[in-house]
């Protein structure tokens, strides 16, 4: 596996590969890699000749400085995992390779409703940072195809919008969420959950499944929301930030399910100050 720290070196290498008509797959990550990330790498390896995994904890997408500080970092370990999955290229830059640290970043994105609801509402500036860094990677790597996880469903729609509205010729793939045995969506942040509290983390997924069942049986979205709030109130270590049912077509929050295929149940909250998010599609 080739490991690059500098975009100039990565560029040289990828230009040569492009001349040889190699199909390039891009998997952006923030490291602390787990099986969820590996599913993206594997999906890319199936479709692309060269998979480029970026490992970069992007300061621009953290609205909470403490979250950025505590975000797990394990580069050596990550590189080993990528090698074991036969990933061809890792790009793990310092912030100075991507940002002019004196200037700061000036550009702002407006995604309309998509950027304002759920994660957009509770993490102001988050999607601006995501869009900025992903566009940098698109321009640096110039991938033919790119892979994102369903775990961050709204982020996937942000990327879909960028690709569509800015006419990038990049194929976009959504990879299903990889879960622990109890259903907890794998996440780098899970490493920070104290062992004693770990069983409670499974409640997020349980709630989504229960909520979906309630909707199937005819409960209203309002009733399901009330149920979620009650479950979370029973556990002082848990805090519900939001539970919403959305139509993913335009990412509108809905009270009433119209189009089953595009409906998703989304949840976010805290376990002992660690922020967890998850979602399931209605069908
Ligand atoms: P992150 O390192 O958390 O920024 O995630 C990098 C990519 O991996 C994003 O496209 C995520 O949606 C995806 N991802 C993270 N966790 C999972 C998971 N449990 N299953 C599938 N994809 C995931």
CSV table of C-alpha atoms and ligand atoms in Angstrom, one decimal:
chain,number,residue,atom,x,y,z
A,1,UNK,CA,0.0,0.0,0.0
A,2,UNK,CA,1.2,3.5,-0.8
A,3,UNK,CA,0.9,6.1,1.9
A,4,UNK,CA,0.9,9.8,1.0
A,5,UNK,CA,1.2,12.7,3.3
A,6,UNK,CA,1.3,15.4,0.5
A,7,UNK,CA,-1.3,16.0,-2.2
A,8,UNK,CA,1.5,16.9,-4.6
A,9,UNK,CA,2.9,13.3,-4.3
A,10,UNK,CA,-0.5,11.8,-4.4
A,11,UNK,CA,-1.2,13.8,-7.6
A,12,UNK,CA,1.9,12.6,-9.3
A,13,UNK,CA,1.0,9.0,-8.6
A,14,UNK,CA,-2.6,9.2,-9.5
A,15,UNK,CA,-1.9,11.1,-12.8
A,16,UNK,CA,0.2,8.1,-13.8
A,17,UNK,CA,-2.5,5.7,-12.9
A,18,UNK,CA,-5.1,7.8,-14.8
A,19,UNK,CA,-2.9,7.6,-17.9
A,20,UNK,CA,-3.1,3.9,-17.5
A,21,UNK,CA,-6.9,4.2,-17.4
A,22,UNK,CA,-7.1,2.8,-13.9
A,23,UNK,CA,-10.5,3.3,-12.3
A,24,UNK,CA,-10.1,5.3,-9.1
A,25,UNK,CA,-12.3,4.8,-6.0
A,26,UNK,CA,-12.4,7.3,-3.2
A,27,UNK,CA,-13.3,6.5,0.5
A,28,UNK,CA,-13.1,9.6,2.7
A,29,UNK,CA,-12.7,8.8,6.4
A,30,UNK,CA,-11.6,10.5,9.6
A,31,UNK,CA,-9.7,7.4,10.7
A,32,UNK,CA,-10.1,5.3,13.9
A,33,UNK,CA,-11.1,2.7,11.3
A,34,UNK,CA,-13.6,-0.1,12.1
A,35,UNK,CA,-15.6,-2.7,10.2
A,36,UNK,CA,-18.0,0.0,8.9
A,37,UNK,CA,-15.1,1.8,7.1
A,38,UNK,CA,-13.8,-1.6,5.9
A,39,UNK,CA,-17.1,-2.3,4.2
A,40,UNK,CA,-16.6,0.9,2.2
A,41,UNK,CA,-13.1,-0.1,1.3
A,42,UNK,CA,-14.2,-3.6,0.2
A,43,UNK,CA,-17.1,-2.1,-1.9
A,44,UNK,CA,-14.6,0.2,-3.6
A,45,UNK,CA,-12.1,-2.6,-4.2
A,46,UNK,CA,-14.9,-4.5,-6.0
A,47,UNK,CA,-15.6,-1.7,-8.4
A,48,UNK,CA,-12.3,0.3,-8.7
A,49,UNK,CA,-8.8,-0.6,-9.7
A,50,UNK,CA,-7.3,1.7,-7.1
A,51,UNK,CA,-8.9,2.6,-3.9
A,52,UNK,CA,-7.8,5.8,-2.2
A,53,UNK,CA,-8.7,6.0,1.5
A,54,UNK,CA,-8.3,9.4,3.0
A,55,UNK,CA,-7.7,9.6,6.7
A,56,UNK,CA,-8.1,13.1,8.0
A,57,UNK,CA,-9.8,14.5,11.1
A,58,UNK,CA,-11.3,17.6,9.4
A,59,UNK,CA,-11.3,20.5,11.9
A,60,UNK,CA,-13.7,22.4,9.7
A,61,UNK,CA,-16.6,20.0,10.3
A,62,UNK,CA,-16.4,20.0,14.1
A,63,UNK,CA,-18.8,22.5,15.7
A,64,UNK,CA,-17.7,21.4,19.1
A,65,UNK,CA,-14.0,22.0,20.0
A,66,UNK,CA,-14.1,19.3,22.7
A,67,UNK,CA,-15.4,16.7,20.3
A,68,UNK,CA,-12.5,17.5,17.9
A,69,UNK,CA,-10.0,17.3,20.8
A,70,UNK,CA,-11.4,13.9,22.0
A,71,UNK,CA,-11.9,12.4,18.5
A,72,UNK,CA,-10.0,9.1,18.5
A,73,UNK,CA,-6.8,9.0,16.4
A,74,UNK,CA,-4.9,5.8,15.6
A,75,UNK,CA,-3.0,6.3,12.3
A,76,UNK,CA,-0.6,3.3,12.6
A,77,UNK,CA,-3.4,1.0,13.4
A,78,UNK,CA,-5.5,2.4,10.6
A,79,UNK,CA,-2.8,1.8,8.1
A,80,UNK,CA,-2.4,-1.8,9.2
A,81,UNK,CA,-6.1,-2.3,8.7
A,82,UNK,CA,-6.0,-0.8,5.3
A,83,UNK,CA,-3.1,-3.0,4.3
A,84,UNK,CA,-5.0,-6.0,5.5
A,85,UNK,CA,-7.9,-5.1,3.3
A,86,UNK,CA,-5.6,-4.6,0.3
A,87,UNK,CA,-6.4,-1.0,0.0
A,88,UNK,CA,-4.0,0.5,-2.6
A,89,UNK,CA,-3.6,4.0,-1.4
A,90,UNK,CA,-3.9,5.9,1.9
A,91,UNK,CA,-3.7,9.7,1.9
A,92,UNK,CA,-3.3,11.0,5.5
A,93,UNK,CA,-2.4,14.7,5.2
A,94,UNK,CA,-1.7,17.3,7.9
A,95,UNK,CA,-4.2,20.1,8.0
A,96,UNK,CA,-1.6,22.4,6.4
A,97,UNK,CA,-1.7,20.3,3.2
A,98,UNK,CA,-5.4,21.1,2.7
A,99,UNK,CA,-6.0,24.4,4.4
A,100,UNK,CA,-4.2,27.8,4.4
A,101,UNK,CA,-4.0,27.9,8.2
A,102,UNK,CA,-3.5,31.7,8.3
A,103,UNK,CA,-6.4,32.5,5.9
A,104,UNK,CA,-8.9,30.1,7.3
A,105,UNK,CA,-11.6,28.9,5.0
A,106,UNK,CA,-14.0,31.5,3.5
A,107,UNK,CA,-16.3,29.6,1.3
A,108,UNK,CA,-19.9,28.9,2.5
A,109,UNK,CA,-22.4,26.4,1.1
A,110,UNK,CA,-26.1,26.7,1.3
A,111,UNK,CA,-28.0,23.4,0.9
A,112,UNK,CA,-31.4,24.9,1.7
A,113,UNK,CA,-33.6,22.7,3.8
A,114,UNK,CA,-31.2,19.7,3.6
A,115,UNK,CA,-28.6,21.7,5.4
A,116,UNK,CA,-30.9,23.1,8.0
A,117,UNK,CA,-32.7,20.1,9.5
A,118,UNK,CA,-31.4,17.4,11.9
A,119,UNK,CA,-27.6,17.4,11.8
A,120,UNK,CA,-27.6,20.7,10.0
A,121,UNK,CA,-29.7,22.2,12.9
A,122,UNK,CA,-27.8,20.6,15.8
A,123,UNK,CA,-24.3,20.9,14.3
A,124,UNK,CA,-24.2,24.4,12.7
A,125,UNK,CA,-21.3,24.6,10.2
A,126,UNK,CA,-20.9,20.8,10.2
A,127,UNK,CA,-22.0,20.2,6.6
A,128,UNK,CA,-20.1,23.3,5.4
A,129,UNK,CA,-16.9,21.6,6.7
A,130,UNK,CA,-17.9,18.3,5.3
A,131,UNK,CA,-18.7,19.7,1.8
A,132,UNK,CA,-15.4,21.7,1.8
A,133,UNK,CA,-13.2,18.8,2.6
A,134,UNK,CA,-15.0,16.3,0.4
A,135,UNK,CA,-14.8,18.7,-2.6
A,136,UNK,CA,-11.1,19.1,-1.9
A,137,UNK,CA,-10.7,15.3,-2.0
A,138,UNK,CA,-12.8,15.2,-5.2
A,139,UNK,CA,-10.5,17.7,-6.8
A,140,UNK,CA,-7.3,16.2,-5.5
A,141,UNK,CA,-8.1,12.5,-6.2
A,142,UNK,CA,-10.5,13.0,-9.2
A,143,UNK,CA,-12.2,9.7,-8.5
A,144,UNK,CA,-14.4,7.8,-10.9
A,145,UNK,CA,-16.5,6.5,-8.0
A,146,UNK,CA,-16.9,7.3,-4.3
A,147,UNK,CA,-18.3,5.5,-1.3
A,148,UNK,CA,-20.2,6.8,1.7
A,149,UNK,CA,-22.0,5.0,4.5
A,150,UNK,CA,-25.7,5.0,5.3
A,151,UNK,CA,-24.9,5.6,8.9
A,152,UNK,CA,-24.5,9.3,8.0
A,153,UNK,CA,-27.6,9.4,5.8
A,154,UNK,CA,-28.0,13.1,5.7
A,155,UNK,CA,-24.3,13.5,4.8
A,156,UNK,CA,-24.8,11.1,1.9
A,157,UNK,CA,-27.5,13.4,0.6
A,158,UNK,CA,-25.3,16.4,1.0
A,159,UNK,CA,-22.7,14.6,-1.2
A,160,UNK,CA,-25.3,13.6,-3.7
A,161,UNK,CA,-26.4,17.2,-4.0
A,162,UNK,CA,-22.8,18.4,-4.4
A,163,UNK,CA,-22.1,15.9,-7.2
A,164,UNK,CA,-25.4,16.7,-8.9
A,165,UNK,CA,-25.5,20.4,-8.6
A,166,UNK,CA,-21.8,20.9,-9.4
A,167,UNK,CA,-21.8,18.4,-12.2
A,168,UNK,CA,-19.0,16.2,-10.9
A,169,UNK,CA,-18.6,13.1,-13.1
A,170,UNK,CA,-18.3,10.8,-10.1
A,171,UNK,CA,-20.5,7.8,-9.3
A,172,UNK,CA,-21.8,7.7,-5.8
A,173,UNK,CA,-22.4,4.6,-3.8
A,174,UNK,CA,-24.3,4.2,-0.5
A,175,UNK,CA,-22.9,1.3,1.7
A,176,UNK,CA,-25.3,-0.1,4.3
A,177,UNK,CA,-24.6,0.5,8.0
A,178,UNK,CA,-22.4,-2.1,9.7
A,179,UNK,CA,-23.5,-2.9,13.2
A,180,UNK,CA,-22.3,-4.5,16.4
A,181,UNK,CA,-24.2,-7.7,17.6
A,182,UNK,CA,-26.7,-5.6,19.6
A,183,UNK,CA,-27.4,-3.4,16.6
A,184,UNK,CA,-25.2,-0.4,17.7
A,185,UNK,CA,-24.0,1.3,14.5
A,186,UNK,CA,-20.2,1.0,14.4
A,187,UNK,CA,-18.6,4.4,14.9
A,188,UNK,CA,-15.2,5.7,15.8
A,189,UNK,CA,-16.8,7.5,18.7
A,190,UNK,CA,-17.9,4.1,20.2
A,191,UNK,CA,-14.3,3.7,21.5
A,192,UNK,CA,-15.0,6.4,24.0
A,193,UNK,CA,-18.0,4.7,25.6
A,194,UNK,CA,-17.1,3.4,29.1
A,195,UNK,CA,-17.6,-0.4,29.3
A,196,UNK,CA,-20.2,-0.2,32.0
A,197,UNK,CA,-22.4,2.0,29.8
A,198,UNK,CA,-21.9,0.1,26.6
A,199,UNK,CA,-25.2,-1.9,26.8
A,200,UNK,CA,-27.1,1.4,26.9
A,201,UNK,CA,-25.7,2.4,23.5
A,202,UNK,CA,-27.8,-0.4,21.9
A,203,UNK,CA,-30.9,1.6,22.9
A,204,UNK,CA,-30.5,3.9,19.9
A,205,UNK,CA,-31.0,1.1,17.4
A,206,UNK,CA,-33.6,-0.6,19.5
A,207,UNK,CA,-35.6,2.7,19.5
A,208,UNK,CA,-35.4,2.9,15.7
A,209,UNK,CA,-36.6,-0.7,15.3
A,210,UNK,CA,-39.4,-0.2,17.8
A,211,UNK,CA,-40.4,3.1,16.2
A,212,UNK,CA,-40.6,1.5,12.8
A,213,UNK,CA,-42.7,-1.3,14.2
A,214,UNK,CA,-45.0,1.2,15.8
A,215,UNK,CA,-45.4,3.0,12.5
A,216,UNK,CA,-46.1,-0.3,10.7
A,217,UNK,CA,-48.9,-1.0,13.3
A,218,UNK,CA,-50.5,2.3,12.7
A,219,UNK,CA,-49.1,4.6,15.4
A,220,UNK,CA,-48.6,8.2,14.3
A,221,UNK,CA,-45.2,9.9,14.1
A,222,UNK,CA,-46.2,12.0,17.1
A,223,UNK,CA,-46.9,8.9,19.2
A,224,UNK,CA,-43.6,7.3,18.2
A,225,UNK,CA,-41.8,10.5,19.2
A,226,UNK,CA,-43.5,10.5,22.6
A,227,UNK,CA,-42.4,6.9,23.1
A,228,UNK,CA,-38.8,7.7,22.3
A,229,UNK,CA,-38.8,10.6,24.7
A,230,UNK,CA,-40.1,8.3,27.4
A,231,UNK,CA,-37.5,5.6,26.8
A,232,UNK,CA,-34.7,8.2,27.0
A,233,UNK,CA,-36.1,9.8,30.2
A,234,UNK,CA,-35.8,6.4,31.9
A,235,UNK,CA,-32.0,6.5,31.6
A,236,UNK,CA,-30.2,9.6,33.0
A,237,UNK,CA,-27.0,8.7,31.0
A,238,UNK,CA,-28.9,9.0,27.8
A,239,UNK,CA,-30.1,12.2,26.2
A,240,UNK,CA,-32.2,12.4,23.1
A,241,UNK,CA,-31.3,15.2,20.8
A,242,UNK,CA,-33.8,14.4,18.0
A,243,UNK,CA,-35.9,11.6,16.7
A,244,UNK,CA,-37.4,12.5,13.3
A,245,UNK,CA,-39.1,10.8,10.4
A,246,UNK,CA,-37.9,12.2,7.1
A,247,UNK,CA,-38.6,11.9,3.4
A,248,UNK,CA,-35.1,11.5,2.1
A,249,UNK,CA,-36.1,12.8,-1.4
A,250,UNK,CA,-35.6,16.4,-0.2
A,251,UNK,CA,-34.8,15.5,3.4
A,252,UNK,CA,-38.1,17.0,4.7
A,253,UNK,CA,-39.2,16.2,8.3
A,254,UNK,CA,-42.6,14.6,8.0
A,255,UNK,CA,-45.5,13.8,10.4
A,256,UNK,CA,-47.2,11.6,7.9
A,257,UNK,CA,-45.7,8.9,5.7
A,258,UNK,CA,-46.4,9.4,2.0
A,259,UNK,CA,-43.7,7.7,0.1
A,260,UNK,CA,-42.5,4.6,2.0
A,261,UNK,CA,-39.5,3.9,-0.2
A,262,UNK,CA,-37.9,7.3,0.6
A,263,UNK,CA,-38.9,7.4,4.3
A,264,UNK,CA,-36.2,7.1,7.0
A,265,UNK,CA,-36.2,7.2,10.8
A,266,UNK,CA,-33.3,9.2,12.2
A,267,UNK,CA,-32.0,9.5,15.7
A,268,UNK,CA,-29.3,11.4,17.5
A,269,UNK,CA,-28.4,11.8,21.1
A,270,UNK,CA,-25.8,11.5,23.8
A,271,UNK,CA,-24.5,8.7,25.9
A,272,UNK,CA,-22.4,10.1,28.7
A,273,UNK,CA,-21.6,13.2,26.5
A,274,UNK,CA,-20.7,11.0,23.5
A,275,UNK,CA,-22.7,11.9,20.5
A,276,UNK,CA,-24.3,9.0,18.6
A,277,UNK,CA,-26.4,9.0,15.5
A,278,UNK,CA,-28.2,6.3,13.6
A,279,UNK,CA,-31.0,5.7,11.1
A,280,UNK,CA,-33.1,3.0,9.4
A,281,UNK,CA,-35.1,3.2,6.2
A,282,UNK,CA,-38.9,2.6,6.7
A,283,UNK,CA,-38.6,-0.3,4.2
B,1,LIG,P1,-16.1,8.8,9.5
B,1,LIG,O1,-14.7,8.3,9.6
B,1,LIG,O2,-17.0,8.6,10.7
B,1,LIG,O3,-16.2,10.2,8.9
B,1,LIG,O4,-16.8,7.9,8.3
B,1,LIG,C1,-16.3,7.8,7.1
B,1,LIG,C2,-17.2,7.1,6.2
B,1,LIG,O5,-17.5,5.8,6.8
B,1,LIG,C3,-18.6,7.8,6.1
B,1,LIG,O6,-19.0,7.7,4.7
B,1,LIG,C4,-19.5,7.1,7.0
B,1,LIG,O7,-20.8,7.2,6.7
B,1,LIG,C5,-18.9,5.7,6.9
B,1,LIG,N1,-19.3,4.9,8.1
B,1,LIG,C6,-19.0,5.2,9.4
B,1,LIG,N2,-19.5,4.2,10.2
B,1,LIG,C7,-20.1,3.3,9.4
B,1,LIG,C8,-20.8,2.1,9.6
B,1,LIG,N3,-21.1,1.6,10.9
B,1,LIG,N4,-21.3,1.4,8.6
B,1,LIG,C9,-21.1,1.9,7.3
B,1,LIG,N5,-20.5,3.0,7.0
B,1,LIG,C10,-20.0,3.7,8.0
